[in-house]
Amino acid sequence: DRVEAQNRADMRDTFFLFGALLTLGLGALALVITRLRRVSVELEDQVAQRTADLEQANVAMAIKEEETRSVVDHMVDCVITIDDKGIIRSANPVVENLFGYSRNEVIGQNVSILMPEPHSSAHDGYMERYYRTGQAHIIGTGREIEGLHKNGERIAVYLAVSEYFVGGKRYFTGILRDIRERVRVMKDLEQARLEAEQASQAKSAFLATM
């Protein structure tokens, strides 16, 4: 009887111990679940906030891109962007007035189509030499060059080129200004100067003869 009573007491103690452990375990589990729910709610709030911020940033970026595109499209000068292979990635509408090509005709083409020979054939070599040596002859500066109109006419333009990187990729933006009228005026002035010099020399010769 004593052994049986002791066994029952031991079993009762064991039962109480297991009950206490189970209660503690359930309590801890409830705390963990509550904490996880709280963390989940906090994460959902953070995700929602980040999503809202991202949407606002995307809207702001879209507005900025639209403003930039509008400015570029309404510039007086022609603006052309090429990649590191010389392929035209973008062009504003002025390209049609300057070169006779529409934007759809030039985008995806090598920029050499806008250059007369021998520069057209040598352009890719120019770029390769720049990548190899780092020596820029026109990047960051501007100079007068000849372009090639769609109809085959050589046209005088002023070109300024800048370099930039996006996502580790190299791009170039060229701003081209039509200077045909200025070149024509300069030629007319030079011709007028030569004619004036010739007239002056003829007058001097006539006076000397007289």
Short mmCIF file of C-alpha atoms in Angstrom, two decimals:
data_model
loop_
_atom_site.label_atom_id
_atom_site.label_comp_id
_atom_site.label_asym_id
_atom_site.label_seq_id
_atom_site.Cartn_x
_atom_site.Cartn_y
_atom_site.Cartn_z
CA ASP A 1 0.00 0.00 0.00
CA ARG A 2 2.84 2.36 0.85
CA VAL A 3 4.58 1.62 -2.44
CA GLU A 4 1.35 2.10 -4.36
CA ALA A 5 0.64 5.35 -2.53
CA GLN A 6 4.18 6.51 -3.25
CA ASN A 7 3.78 5.59 -6.91
CA ARG A 8 0.53 7.50 -7.09
CA ALA A 9 2.16 10.50 -5.41
CA ASP A 10 5.06 10.31 -7.83
CA MET A 11 2.67 10.03 -10.77
CA ARG A 12 0.66 12.98 -9.44
CA ASP A 13 3.82 15.05 -9.08
CA THR A 14 4.92 14.02 -12.55
CA PHE A 15 1.50 14.93 -13.92
CA PHE A 16 1.63 18.32 -12.21
CA LEU A 17 5.17 18.82 -13.52
CA PHE A 18 4.12 17.94 -17.04
CA GLY A 19 1.07 20.18 -16.67
CA ALA A 20 3.24 23.06 -15.49
CA LEU A 21 5.71 22.50 -18.33
CA LEU A 22 2.84 22.31 -20.80
CA THR A 23 1.36 25.52 -19.42
CA LEU A 24 4.71 27.25 -19.62
CA GLY A 25 5.22 25.90 -23.14
CA LEU A 26 1.79 27.06 -24.26
CA GLY A 27 2.41 30.44 -22.66
CA ALA A 28 5.77 30.77 -24.38
CA LEU A 29 4.19 29.65 -27.66
CA ALA A 30 1.43 32.21 -27.21
CA LEU A 31 4.05 34.92 -26.56
CA VAL A 32 6.00 33.86 -29.64
CA ILE A 33 2.86 33.84 -31.77
CA THR A 34 1.87 37.25 -30.43
CA ARG A 35 5.35 38.57 -31.11
CA LEU A 36 5.35 37.09 -34.60
CA ARG A 37 1.96 38.65 -35.31
CA ARG A 38 3.23 42.00 -34.08
CA VAL A 39 6.36 41.71 -36.19
CA SER A 40 4.25 40.63 -39.16
CA VAL A 41 1.99 43.66 -38.74
CA GLU A 42 5.02 45.92 -38.42
CA LEU A 43 6.57 44.39 -41.54
CA GLU A 44 3.32 44.77 -43.44
CA ASP A 45 3.17 48.43 -42.37
CA GLN A 46 6.80 48.93 -43.43
CA VAL A 47 6.19 47.19 -46.75
CA ALA A 48 3.09 49.30 -47.34
CA GLN A 49 5.02 52.46 -46.47
CA ARG A 50 7.95 51.46 -48.66
CA THR A 51 5.54 50.61 -51.48
CA ALA A 52 3.86 53.99 -51.14
CA ASP A 53 7.24 55.73 -51.06
CA LEU A 54 8.36 53.75 -54.11
CA GLU A 55 5.17 54.65 -55.97
CA GLN A 56 5.70 58.31 -55.11
CA ALA A 57 9.32 58.07 -56.23
CA ASN A 58 8.26 56.39 -59.48
CA VAL A 59 5.68 59.09 -60.09
CA ALA A 60 8.23 61.81 -59.35
CA MET A 61 10.75 60.09 -61.62
CA ALA A 62 8.19 59.75 -64.39
CA ILE A 63 7.33 63.44 -64.06
CA LYS A 64 11.02 64.36 -64.10
CA GLU A 65 11.64 62.15 -67.14
CA GLU A 66 8.67 63.70 -68.90
CA GLU A 67 9.92 67.19 -68.08
CA THR A 68 13.42 66.30 -69.30
CA ARG A 69 12.02 64.72 -72.46
CA SER A 70 9.88 67.78 -73.07
CA VAL A 71 12.87 70.09 -72.63
CA VAL A 72 15.04 67.97 -74.95
CA ASP A 73 12.29 67.66 -77.55
CA HIS A 74 11.82 71.42 -77.65
CA MET A 75 15.49 72.35 -77.75
CA VAL A 76 16.76 74.34 -80.71
CA ASP A 77 19.79 72.06 -80.97
CA CYS A 78 19.80 68.43 -82.02
CA VAL A 79 20.41 66.02 -79.12
CA ILE A 80 21.51 62.45 -79.86
CA THR A 81 22.44 59.72 -77.36
CA ILE A 82 24.54 56.70 -78.35
CA ASP A 83 25.78 53.64 -76.45
CA ASP A 84 29.35 52.36 -76.23
CA LYS A 85 28.94 50.61 -79.61
CA GLY A 86 27.99 53.83 -81.37
CA ILE A 87 24.32 52.81 -81.71
CA ILE A 88 21.83 55.68 -81.49
CA ARG A 89 19.52 55.19 -78.51
CA SER A 90 17.59 58.45 -78.58
CA ALA A 91 17.24 61.60 -80.64
CA ASN A 92 15.05 64.67 -80.36
CA PRO A 93 12.85 65.86 -83.26
CA VAL A 94 15.47 68.40 -84.38
CA VAL A 95 17.38 65.52 -86.00
CA GLU A 96 14.87 65.64 -88.84
CA ASN A 97 15.40 69.34 -89.47
CA LEU A 98 19.17 69.00 -89.32
CA PHE A 99 19.84 65.66 -91.00
CA GLY A 100 16.59 64.88 -92.80
CA TYR A 101 16.01 61.63 -90.87
CA SER A 102 13.08 61.00 -88.56
CA ARG A 103 13.81 59.72 -85.07
CA ASN A 104 12.51 56.27 -85.96
CA GLU A 105 14.93 56.12 -88.90
CA VAL A 106 18.04 56.86 -86.84
CA ILE A 107 17.30 55.07 -83.55
CA GLY A 108 19.01 51.68 -83.61
CA GLN A 109 21.41 52.76 -86.36
CA ASN A 110 25.12 53.45 -86.00
CA VAL A 111 25.76 57.15 -85.58
CA SER A 112 28.20 56.97 -88.50
CA ILE A 113 25.23 57.31 -90.89
CA LEU A 114 25.25 61.00 -89.95
CA MET A 115 28.92 61.40 -90.93
CA PRO A 116 30.54 61.86 -94.34
CA GLU A 117 33.55 59.86 -95.42
CA PRO A 118 36.25 59.25 -94.28
CA HIS A 119 34.88 59.86 -90.76
CA SER A 120 31.96 57.44 -91.24
CA SER A 121 34.21 54.44 -91.84
CA ALA A 122 36.71 55.48 -89.17
CA HIS A 123 34.23 56.27 -86.38
CA ASP A 124 34.27 52.82 -84.72
CA GLY A 125 38.05 52.98 -84.74
CA TYR A 126 37.91 56.36 -83.02
CA MET A 127 35.80 54.88 -80.23
CA GLU A 128 38.00 51.80 -79.82
CA ARG A 129 41.09 54.00 -79.59
CA TYR A 130 39.41 56.15 -76.94
CA TYR A 131 38.50 53.09 -74.85
CA ARG A 132 42.05 51.81 -75.15
CA THR A 133 43.98 55.03 -74.52
CA GLY A 134 41.48 57.25 -72.70
CA GLN A 135 42.50 60.16 -74.91
CA ALA A 136 39.43 62.18 -75.83
CA HIS A 137 39.67 64.54 -78.79
CA ILE A 138 36.11 65.81 -78.70
CA ILE A 139 34.51 64.54 -75.47
CA GLY A 140 34.06 67.36 -72.99
CA THR A 141 34.85 69.95 -75.63
CA GLY A 142 33.18 71.26 -78.76
CA ARG A 143 34.26 71.86 -82.31
CA GLU A 144 32.99 72.42 -85.80
CA ILE A 145 32.56 69.28 -87.90
CA GLU A 146 30.80 68.15 -91.05
CA GLY A 147 27.65 66.09 -90.89
CA LEU A 148 25.92 64.17 -93.64
CA HIS A 149 22.35 64.99 -94.60
CA LYS A 150 20.02 62.23 -95.74
CA ASN A 151 20.15 63.68 -99.26
CA GLY A 152 23.96 63.34 -99.30
CA GLU A 153 24.69 67.02 -98.63
CA ARG A 154 27.58 67.82 -96.30
CA ILE A 155 26.39 70.18 -93.57
CA ALA A 156 28.36 72.27 -91.11
CA VAL A 157 27.50 71.61 -87.46
CA TYR A 158 28.99 72.45 -84.07
CA LEU A 159 29.27 69.31 -81.92
CA ALA A 160 29.70 69.02 -78.15
CA VAL A 161 29.93 65.52 -76.65
CA SER A 162 29.56 64.44 -73.01
CA GLU A 163 30.06 61.00 -71.48
CA TYR A 164 28.07 59.39 -68.67
CA PHE A 165 27.42 55.97 -67.11
CA VAL A 166 24.13 54.26 -66.20
CA GLY A 167 24.18 50.88 -64.50
CA GLY A 168 27.83 50.46 -65.37
CA LYS A 169 27.18 51.04 -69.07
CA ARG A 170 28.81 53.88 -70.98
CA TYR A 171 26.75 56.37 -72.99
CA PHE A 172 27.51 59.54 -74.93
CA THR A 173 25.29 62.53 -75.58
CA GLY A 174 26.01 64.80 -78.51
CA ILE A 175 24.52 68.26 -78.89
CA LEU A 176 24.69 69.45 -82.49
CA ARG A 177 23.99 72.99 -83.62
CA ASP A 178 23.27 73.96 -87.18
CA ILE A 179 25.93 76.51 -88.20
CA ARG A 180 25.37 76.41 -91.95
CA GLU A 181 24.14 80.00 -92.01
CA ARG A 182 27.09 81.21 -89.97
CA VAL A 183 29.54 79.35 -92.22
CA ARG A 184 27.82 80.83 -95.28
CA VAL A 185 28.07 84.33 -93.82
CA MET A 186 31.74 83.78 -92.96
CA LYS A 187 32.42 82.58 -96.52
CA ASP A 188 30.60 85.62 -97.91
CA LEU A 189 32.64 87.90 -95.67
CA GLU A 190 35.87 86.18 -96.70
CA GLN A 191 34.90 86.51 -100.36
CA ALA A 192 34.07 90.16 -99.85
CA ARG A 193 37.43 90.70 -98.16
CA LEU A 194 39.27 89.03 -101.04
CA GLU A 195 37.35 91.10 -103.58
CA ALA A 196 38.13 94.26 -101.60
CA GLU A 197 41.81 93.35 -101.51
CA GLN A 198 41.80 92.65 -105.25
CA ALA A 199 40.05 95.95 -105.92
CA SER A 200 42.53 97.76 -103.70
CA GLN A 201 45.45 96.14 -105.51
CA ALA A 202 43.93 97.01 -108.89
CA LYS A 203 43.39 100.58 -107.76
CA SER A 204 46.99 100.82 -106.53
CA ALA A 205 48.28 99.41 -109.82
CA PHE A 206 46.12 101.86 -111.79
CA LEU A 207 47.32 104.81 -109.74
CA ALA A 208 50.93 103.67 -110.10
CA THR A 209 50.48 103.41 -113.86
CA MET A 210 48.88 106.84 -114.03
#
